[in-house]
PDB file of C-alpha atoms in Angstrom:
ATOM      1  CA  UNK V   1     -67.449 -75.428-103.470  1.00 44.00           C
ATOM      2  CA  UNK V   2     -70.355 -73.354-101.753  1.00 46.00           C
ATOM      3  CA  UNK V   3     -71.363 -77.053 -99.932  1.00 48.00           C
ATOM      4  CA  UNK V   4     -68.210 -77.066 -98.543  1.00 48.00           C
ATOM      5  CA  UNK V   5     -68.074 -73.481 -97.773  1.00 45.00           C
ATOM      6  CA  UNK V   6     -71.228 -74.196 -95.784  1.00 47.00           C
ATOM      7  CA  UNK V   7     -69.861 -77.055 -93.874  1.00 49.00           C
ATOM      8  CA  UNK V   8     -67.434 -75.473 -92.392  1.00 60.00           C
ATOM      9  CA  UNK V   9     -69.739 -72.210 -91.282  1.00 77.00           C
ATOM     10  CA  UNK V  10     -70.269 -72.256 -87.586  1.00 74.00           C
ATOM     11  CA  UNK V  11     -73.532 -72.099 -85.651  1.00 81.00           C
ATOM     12  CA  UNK V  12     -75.145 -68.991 -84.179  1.00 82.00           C
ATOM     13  CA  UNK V  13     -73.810 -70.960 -80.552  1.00 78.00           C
ATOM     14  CA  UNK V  14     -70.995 -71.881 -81.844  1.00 83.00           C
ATOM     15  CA  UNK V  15     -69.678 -68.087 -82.834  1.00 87.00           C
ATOM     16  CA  UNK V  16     -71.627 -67.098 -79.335  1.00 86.00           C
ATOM     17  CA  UNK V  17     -68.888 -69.316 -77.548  1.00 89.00           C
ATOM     18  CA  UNK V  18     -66.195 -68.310 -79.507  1.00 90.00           C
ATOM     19  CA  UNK V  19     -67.195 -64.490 -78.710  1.00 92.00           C
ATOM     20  CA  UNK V  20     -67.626 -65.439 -74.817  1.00 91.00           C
ATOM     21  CA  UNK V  21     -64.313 -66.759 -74.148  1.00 92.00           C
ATOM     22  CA  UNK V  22     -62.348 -65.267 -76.320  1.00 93.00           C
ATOM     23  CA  UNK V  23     -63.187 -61.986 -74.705  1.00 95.00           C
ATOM     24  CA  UNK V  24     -62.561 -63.342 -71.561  1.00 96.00           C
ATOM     25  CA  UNK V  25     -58.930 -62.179 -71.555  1.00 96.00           C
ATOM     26  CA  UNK V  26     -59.978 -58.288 -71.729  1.00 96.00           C
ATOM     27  CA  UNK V  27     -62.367 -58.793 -68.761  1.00 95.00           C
ATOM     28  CA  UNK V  28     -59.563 -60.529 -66.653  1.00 95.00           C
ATOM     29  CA  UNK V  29     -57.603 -57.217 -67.390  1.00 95.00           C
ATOM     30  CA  UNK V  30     -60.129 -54.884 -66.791  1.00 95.00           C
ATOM     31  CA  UNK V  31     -60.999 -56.824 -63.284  1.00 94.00           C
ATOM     32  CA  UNK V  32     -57.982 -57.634 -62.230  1.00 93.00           C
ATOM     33  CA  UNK V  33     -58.223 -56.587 -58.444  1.00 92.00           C
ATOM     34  CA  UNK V  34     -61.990 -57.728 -58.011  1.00 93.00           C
ATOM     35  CA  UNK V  35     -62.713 -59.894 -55.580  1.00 91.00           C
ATOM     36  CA  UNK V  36     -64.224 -63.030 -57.124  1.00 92.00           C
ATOM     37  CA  UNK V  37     -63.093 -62.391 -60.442  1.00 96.00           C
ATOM     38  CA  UNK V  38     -62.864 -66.674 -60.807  1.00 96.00           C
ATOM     39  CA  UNK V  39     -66.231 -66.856 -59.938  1.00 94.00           C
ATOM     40  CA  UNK V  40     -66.930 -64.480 -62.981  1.00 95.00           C
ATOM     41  CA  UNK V  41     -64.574 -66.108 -64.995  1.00 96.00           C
ATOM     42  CA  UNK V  42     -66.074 -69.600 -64.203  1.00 96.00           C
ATOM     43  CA  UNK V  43     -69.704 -68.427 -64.416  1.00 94.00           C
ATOM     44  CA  UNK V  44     -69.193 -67.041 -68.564  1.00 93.00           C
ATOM     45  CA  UNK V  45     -67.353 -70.441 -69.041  1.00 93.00           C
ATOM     46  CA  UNK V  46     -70.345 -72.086 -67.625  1.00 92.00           C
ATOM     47  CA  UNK V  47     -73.259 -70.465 -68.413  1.00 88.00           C
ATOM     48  CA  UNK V  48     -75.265 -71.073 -72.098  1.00 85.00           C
ATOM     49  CA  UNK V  49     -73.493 -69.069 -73.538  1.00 85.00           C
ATOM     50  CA  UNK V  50     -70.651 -70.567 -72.876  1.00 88.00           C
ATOM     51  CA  UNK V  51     -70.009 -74.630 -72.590  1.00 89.00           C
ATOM     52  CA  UNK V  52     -73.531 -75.020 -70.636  1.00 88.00           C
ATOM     53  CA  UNK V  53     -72.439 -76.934 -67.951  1.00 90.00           C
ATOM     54  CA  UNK V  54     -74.775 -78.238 -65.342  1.00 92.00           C
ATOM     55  CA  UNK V  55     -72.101 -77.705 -62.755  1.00 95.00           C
ATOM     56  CA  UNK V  56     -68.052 -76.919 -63.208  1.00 96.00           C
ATOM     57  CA  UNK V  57     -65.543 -76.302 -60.399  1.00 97.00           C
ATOM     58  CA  UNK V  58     -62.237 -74.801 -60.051  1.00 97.00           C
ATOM     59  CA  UNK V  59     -59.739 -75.545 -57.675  1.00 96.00           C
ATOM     60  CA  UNK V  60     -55.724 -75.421 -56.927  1.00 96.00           C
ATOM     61  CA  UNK V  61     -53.373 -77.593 -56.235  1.00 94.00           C
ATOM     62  CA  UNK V  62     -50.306 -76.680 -54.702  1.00 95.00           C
ATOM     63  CA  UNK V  63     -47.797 -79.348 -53.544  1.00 94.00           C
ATOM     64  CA  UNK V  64     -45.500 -76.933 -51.887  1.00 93.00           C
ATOM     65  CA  UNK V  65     -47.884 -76.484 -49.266  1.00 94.00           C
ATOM     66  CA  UNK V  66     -49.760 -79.634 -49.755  1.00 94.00           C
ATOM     67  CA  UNK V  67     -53.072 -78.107 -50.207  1.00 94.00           C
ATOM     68  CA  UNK V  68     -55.881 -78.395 -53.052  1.00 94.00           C
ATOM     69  CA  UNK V  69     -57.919 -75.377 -52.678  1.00 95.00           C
ATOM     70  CA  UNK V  70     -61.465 -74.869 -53.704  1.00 96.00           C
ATOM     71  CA  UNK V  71     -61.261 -71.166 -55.479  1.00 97.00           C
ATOM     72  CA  UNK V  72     -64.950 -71.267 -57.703  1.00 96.00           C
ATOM     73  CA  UNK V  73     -67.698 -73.357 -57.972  1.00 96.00           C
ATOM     74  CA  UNK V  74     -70.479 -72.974 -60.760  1.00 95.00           C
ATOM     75  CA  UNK V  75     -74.308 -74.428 -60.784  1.00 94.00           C
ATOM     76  CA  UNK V  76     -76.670 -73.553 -64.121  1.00 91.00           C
ATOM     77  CA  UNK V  77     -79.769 -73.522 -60.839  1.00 89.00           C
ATOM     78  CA  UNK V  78     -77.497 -70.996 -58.869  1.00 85.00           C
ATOM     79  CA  UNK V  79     -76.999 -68.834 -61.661  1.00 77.00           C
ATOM     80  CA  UNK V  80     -80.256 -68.086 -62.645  1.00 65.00           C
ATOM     81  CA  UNK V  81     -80.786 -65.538 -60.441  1.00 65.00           C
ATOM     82  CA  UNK V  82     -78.156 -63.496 -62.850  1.00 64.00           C
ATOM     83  CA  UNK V  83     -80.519 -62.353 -65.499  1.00 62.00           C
ATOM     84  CA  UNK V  84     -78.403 -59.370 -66.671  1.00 73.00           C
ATOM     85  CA  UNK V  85     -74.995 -59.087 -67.881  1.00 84.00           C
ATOM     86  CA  UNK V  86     -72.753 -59.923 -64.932  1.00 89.00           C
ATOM     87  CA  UNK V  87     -70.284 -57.477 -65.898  1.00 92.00           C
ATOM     88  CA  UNK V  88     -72.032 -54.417 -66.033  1.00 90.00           C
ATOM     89  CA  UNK V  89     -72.226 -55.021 -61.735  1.00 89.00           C
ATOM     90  CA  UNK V  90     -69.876 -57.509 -61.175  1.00 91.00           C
ATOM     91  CA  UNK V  91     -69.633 -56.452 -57.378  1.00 90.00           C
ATOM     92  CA  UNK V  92     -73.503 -57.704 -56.750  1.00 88.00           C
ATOM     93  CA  UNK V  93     -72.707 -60.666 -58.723  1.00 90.00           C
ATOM     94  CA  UNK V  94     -69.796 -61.670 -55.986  1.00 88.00           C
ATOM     95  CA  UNK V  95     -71.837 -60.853 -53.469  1.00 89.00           C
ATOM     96  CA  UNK V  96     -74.662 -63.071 -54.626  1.00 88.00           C
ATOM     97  CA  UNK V  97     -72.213 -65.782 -55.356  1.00 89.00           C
ATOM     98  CA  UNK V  98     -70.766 -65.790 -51.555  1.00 88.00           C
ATOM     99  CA  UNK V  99     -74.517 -67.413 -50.888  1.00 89.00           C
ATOM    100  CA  UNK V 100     -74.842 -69.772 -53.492  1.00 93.00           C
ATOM    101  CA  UNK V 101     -74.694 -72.798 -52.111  1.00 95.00           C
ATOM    102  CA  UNK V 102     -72.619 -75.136 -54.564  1.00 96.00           C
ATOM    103  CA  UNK V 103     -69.814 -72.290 -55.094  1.00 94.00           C
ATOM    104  CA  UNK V 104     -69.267 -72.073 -50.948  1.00 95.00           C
ATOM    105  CA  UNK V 105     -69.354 -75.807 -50.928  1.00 96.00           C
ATOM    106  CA  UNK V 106     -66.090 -75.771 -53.330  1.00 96.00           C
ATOM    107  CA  UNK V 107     -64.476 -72.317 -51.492  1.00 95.00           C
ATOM    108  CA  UNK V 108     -64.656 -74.646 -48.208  1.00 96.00           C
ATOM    109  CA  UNK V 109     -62.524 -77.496 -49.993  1.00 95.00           C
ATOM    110  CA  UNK V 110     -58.975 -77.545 -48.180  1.00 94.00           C
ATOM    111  CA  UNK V 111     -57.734 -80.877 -48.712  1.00 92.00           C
ATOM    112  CA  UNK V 112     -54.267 -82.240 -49.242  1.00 91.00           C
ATOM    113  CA  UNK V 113     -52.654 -82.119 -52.543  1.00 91.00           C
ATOM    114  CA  UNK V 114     -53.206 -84.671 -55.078  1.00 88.00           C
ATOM    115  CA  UNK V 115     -50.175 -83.661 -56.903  1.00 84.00           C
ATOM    116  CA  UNK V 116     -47.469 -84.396 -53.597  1.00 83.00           C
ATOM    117  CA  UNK V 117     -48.660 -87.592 -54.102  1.00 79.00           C
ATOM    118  CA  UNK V 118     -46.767 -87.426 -57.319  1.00 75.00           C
ATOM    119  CA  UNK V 119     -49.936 -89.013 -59.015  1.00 72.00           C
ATOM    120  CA  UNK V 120     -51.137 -87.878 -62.933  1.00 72.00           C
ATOM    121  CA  UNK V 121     -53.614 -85.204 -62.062  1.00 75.00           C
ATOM    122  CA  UNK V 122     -55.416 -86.048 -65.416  1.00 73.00           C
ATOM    123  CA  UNK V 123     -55.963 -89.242 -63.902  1.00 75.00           C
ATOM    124  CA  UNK V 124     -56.385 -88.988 -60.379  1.00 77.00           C
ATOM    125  CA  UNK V 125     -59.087 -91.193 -58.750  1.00 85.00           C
ATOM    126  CA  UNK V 126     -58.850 -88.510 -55.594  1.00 86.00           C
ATOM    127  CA  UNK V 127     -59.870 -85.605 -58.177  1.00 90.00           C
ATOM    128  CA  UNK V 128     -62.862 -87.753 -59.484  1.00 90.00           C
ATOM    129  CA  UNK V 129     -63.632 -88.998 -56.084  1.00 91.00           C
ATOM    130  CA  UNK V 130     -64.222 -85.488 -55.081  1.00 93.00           C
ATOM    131  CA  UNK V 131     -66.142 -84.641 -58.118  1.00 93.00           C
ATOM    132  CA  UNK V 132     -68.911 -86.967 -56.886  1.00 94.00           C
ATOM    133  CA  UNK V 133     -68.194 -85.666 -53.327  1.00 94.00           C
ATOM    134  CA  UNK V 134     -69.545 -82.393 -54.557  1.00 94.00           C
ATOM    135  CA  UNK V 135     -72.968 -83.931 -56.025  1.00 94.00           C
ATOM    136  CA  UNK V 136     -71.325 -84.289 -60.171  1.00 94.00           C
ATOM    137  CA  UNK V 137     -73.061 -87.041 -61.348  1.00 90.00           C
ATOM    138  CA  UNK V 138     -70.639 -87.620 -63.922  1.00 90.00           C
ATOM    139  CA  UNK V 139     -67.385 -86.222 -63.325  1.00 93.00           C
ATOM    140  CA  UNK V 140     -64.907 -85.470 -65.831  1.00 91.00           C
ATOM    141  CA  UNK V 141     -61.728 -83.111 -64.848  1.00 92.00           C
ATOM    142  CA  UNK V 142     -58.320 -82.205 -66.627  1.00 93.00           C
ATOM    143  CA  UNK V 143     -55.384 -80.245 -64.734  1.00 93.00           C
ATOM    144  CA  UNK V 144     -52.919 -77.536 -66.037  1.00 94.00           C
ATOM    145  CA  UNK V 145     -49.491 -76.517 -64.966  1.00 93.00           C
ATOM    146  CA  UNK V 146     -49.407 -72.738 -63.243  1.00 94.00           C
ATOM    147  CA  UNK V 147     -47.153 -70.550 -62.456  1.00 92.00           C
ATOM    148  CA  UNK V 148     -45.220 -70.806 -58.621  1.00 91.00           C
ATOM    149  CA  UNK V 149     -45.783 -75.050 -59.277  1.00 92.00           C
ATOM    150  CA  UNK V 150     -48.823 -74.601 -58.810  1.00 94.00           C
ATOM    151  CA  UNK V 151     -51.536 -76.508 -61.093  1.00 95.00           C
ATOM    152  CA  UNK V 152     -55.184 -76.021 -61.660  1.00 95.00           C
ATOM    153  CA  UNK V 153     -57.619 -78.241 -61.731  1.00 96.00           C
ATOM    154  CA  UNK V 154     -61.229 -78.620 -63.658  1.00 96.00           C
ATOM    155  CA  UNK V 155     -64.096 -80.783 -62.279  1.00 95.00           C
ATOM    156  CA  UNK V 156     -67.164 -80.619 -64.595  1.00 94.00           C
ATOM    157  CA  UNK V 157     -70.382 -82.387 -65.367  1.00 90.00           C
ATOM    158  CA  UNK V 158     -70.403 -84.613 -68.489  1.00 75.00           C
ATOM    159  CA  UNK V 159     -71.839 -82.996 -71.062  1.00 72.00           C
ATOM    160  CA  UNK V 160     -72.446 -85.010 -74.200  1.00 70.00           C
ATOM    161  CA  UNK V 161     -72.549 -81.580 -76.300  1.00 63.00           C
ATOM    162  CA  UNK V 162     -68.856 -80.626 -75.874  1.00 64.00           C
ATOM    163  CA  UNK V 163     -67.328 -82.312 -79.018  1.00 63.00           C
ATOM    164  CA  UNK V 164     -63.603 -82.436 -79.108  1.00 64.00           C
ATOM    165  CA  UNK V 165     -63.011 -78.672 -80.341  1.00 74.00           C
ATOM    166  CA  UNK V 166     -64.780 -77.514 -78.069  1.00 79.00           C
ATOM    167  CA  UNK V 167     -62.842 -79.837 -75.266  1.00 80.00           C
ATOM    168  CA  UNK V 168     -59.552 -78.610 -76.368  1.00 85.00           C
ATOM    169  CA  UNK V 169     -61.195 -74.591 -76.723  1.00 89.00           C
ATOM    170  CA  UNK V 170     -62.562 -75.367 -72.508  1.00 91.00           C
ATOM    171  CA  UNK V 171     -58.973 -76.745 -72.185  1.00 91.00           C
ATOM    172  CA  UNK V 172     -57.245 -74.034 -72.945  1.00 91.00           C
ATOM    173  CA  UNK V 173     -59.532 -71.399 -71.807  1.00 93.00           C
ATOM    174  CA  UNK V 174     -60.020 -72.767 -68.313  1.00 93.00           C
ATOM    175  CA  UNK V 175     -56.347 -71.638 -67.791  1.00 93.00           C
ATOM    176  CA  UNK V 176     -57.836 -67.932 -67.725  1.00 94.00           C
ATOM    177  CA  UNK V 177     -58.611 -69.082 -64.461  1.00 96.00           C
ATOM    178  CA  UNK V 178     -55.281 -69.060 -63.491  1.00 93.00           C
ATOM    179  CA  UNK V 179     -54.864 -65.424 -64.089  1.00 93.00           C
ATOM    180  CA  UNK V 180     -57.406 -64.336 -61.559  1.00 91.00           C
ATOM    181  CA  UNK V 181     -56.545 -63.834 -57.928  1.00 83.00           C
ATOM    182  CA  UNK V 182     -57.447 -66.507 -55.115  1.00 75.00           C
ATOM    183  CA  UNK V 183     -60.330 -64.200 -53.196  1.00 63.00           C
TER     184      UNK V 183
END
């Protein structure tokens, strides 16, 4: 029984990520009317403590307006200028991220929408495509529905150590995203 106990006991990371995004949600609320809030958002999903992505993007389509909009754009080199927590001053950490070069690269994405074209945005070639566009060696995305039609989108580097719990825990805490504002 203890063996089996043990098994099942998660690593120090493990309860680290659990911690990280499940207090996500309370941030979003606190921070609602920052500017750059997704850049936050994206940055703790990102970041060690988090999934540990090399580099992650976030962007939304909208096929109303036929428009897929770069909002966030995170880089592990970019970030480690952020040595302390980035919510204790999250207004210099928005201000440092308007000059990192990777996340302006992704705000400057204005293209037209993959999902007009009435394609599966889980398995667009156009959404990989501009994963390598942005310098992702190895891209891997998934999309979610939003509110207004709207549906976000998640371009990532491969990372062999996201088994699949922790796949379908990025999968359904990417769409946290979707609760912060577009500045």
């Amino acid at each position: 029984m203890a063996e089996r106990i043990a098994s099942t006991t998660l690593s120090d990371h493990e309860r680290g990520l659990i911690d990280t995004v499940t207090g996500l949600p309370h941030k979003i609320l606190r921070y609602h009317s920052l500017d750059g809030l997704s850049q936050m958002v994206l940055h703790e999903l990102g970041h060690d403590t988090g999934f540990g992505f090399d580099r992650a993007t976030y962007l939304i389509d909208n096929p109303d307006f036929d428009h897929l909009l770069g909002v966030a754009g995170f880089d592990r080199q970019e970030c480690s200028m952020h040595k302390k927590n980035i919510w204790e001053h999250p207004e210099g950490f928005c201000k440092d991220m308007e000059s990192a070069a990777f996340n302006k690269n992704v705000r400057k994405i204005l293209n037209s929408s993959v999902a007009r074209k009435e394609v599966n945005l889980n398995d667009a070639h156009d959404v990989k495509a501009l994963g390598f566009e942005l310098g992702i060696k190895n891209p891997q995305f998934f999309a979610w529905d939003m509110k207004h039609g709207n549906h976000g989108v998640f371009i990532y580097e491969k990372n062999d150590s996201i088994c699949l719990w922790r796949h379908g825990l990025l999968k359904n805490m990417s769409s946290l995203l979707g609760m912060c504002g577009l500045h």
